[in-house]
XYZ file of C-alpha atoms in Angstrom:
73
model
C -0.188 0.021 0.112
C 2.904 2.388 0.705
C 3.896 2.450 -3.039
C 0.222 2.959 -3.734
C 0.053 5.959 -1.289
C 3.153 7.528 -2.867
C 2.043 7.553 -6.321
C -1.620 8.772 -5.097
C 0.003 11.427 -3.304
C 2.103 12.543 -6.197
C -1.174 12.683 -8.361
C -2.826 14.822 -5.741
C -0.003 17.095 -5.693
C 0.083 17.567 -9.567
C -3.598 17.755 -10.310
C -5.062 18.683 -7.277
C -8.037 16.314 -7.530
C -9.071 13.529 -5.345
C -7.487 10.019 -6.101
C -9.101 6.802 -5.229
C -7.517 3.137 -5.186
C -9.918 0.573 -5.672
C -9.871 -3.413 -5.814
C -12.430 -5.531 -7.790
C -14.714 -7.577 -5.678
C -16.916 -9.356 -8.003
C -18.636 -7.157 -10.108
C -17.977 -4.113 -7.711
C -15.300 -1.841 -7.516
C -14.757 -1.181 -3.632
C -12.460 1.841 -2.731
C -9.885 0.864 -0.301
C -7.978 4.009 -0.031
C -8.799 7.819 -0.873
C -6.572 10.818 -0.784
C -8.492 13.973 -1.006
C -7.859 17.119 -2.912
C -7.333 20.596 -1.151
C -10.428 21.928 -3.499
C -13.297 23.195 -1.301
C -15.975 21.668 -3.397
C -15.524 18.251 -4.202
C -17.279 14.795 -4.487
C -15.369 12.396 -2.157
C -15.535 8.740 -1.749
C -15.042 6.541 1.486
C -13.233 3.614 2.134
C -15.707 0.692 1.566
C -17.833 2.571 -1.052
C -18.525 0.534 -3.930
C -18.817 1.774 -7.659
C -20.879 -0.605 -9.913
C -20.454 1.444 -12.934
C -17.214 -0.379 -13.622
C -17.620 -3.154 -16.459
C -17.812 -6.589 -15.060
C -15.079 -7.666 -17.431
C -11.917 -5.633 -17.046
C -10.603 -6.389 -20.578
C -12.642 -6.279 -23.439
C -12.931 -9.609 -25.431
C -11.741 -9.674 -29.041
C -14.518 -9.873 -31.713
C -15.259 -13.781 -32.289
C -14.837 -15.060 -35.955
C -18.140 -15.380 -37.691
C -19.557 -18.563 -38.090
C -21.234 -20.161 -41.026
C -20.660 -20.766 -44.528
C -17.523 -18.684 -46.169
C -18.581 -15.657 -48.003
C -18.075 -15.344 -51.895
C -15.604 -12.743 -53.182
């Protein structure tokens, strides 16, 4: 976690935005660490929050080849 915290702190310093670190638990992204920005208005997250807007598959699947008779050229 120390490496993640160091990298997150660098990001907060560079962009002055809140940085969240999460882990996938099933189809959820669970926030495990948060470093907040210094901005007075912000949307925060808390450790343990879940984000279900993350796609269930972390890597898009390549298109599957078409099945059926070959097409004429």
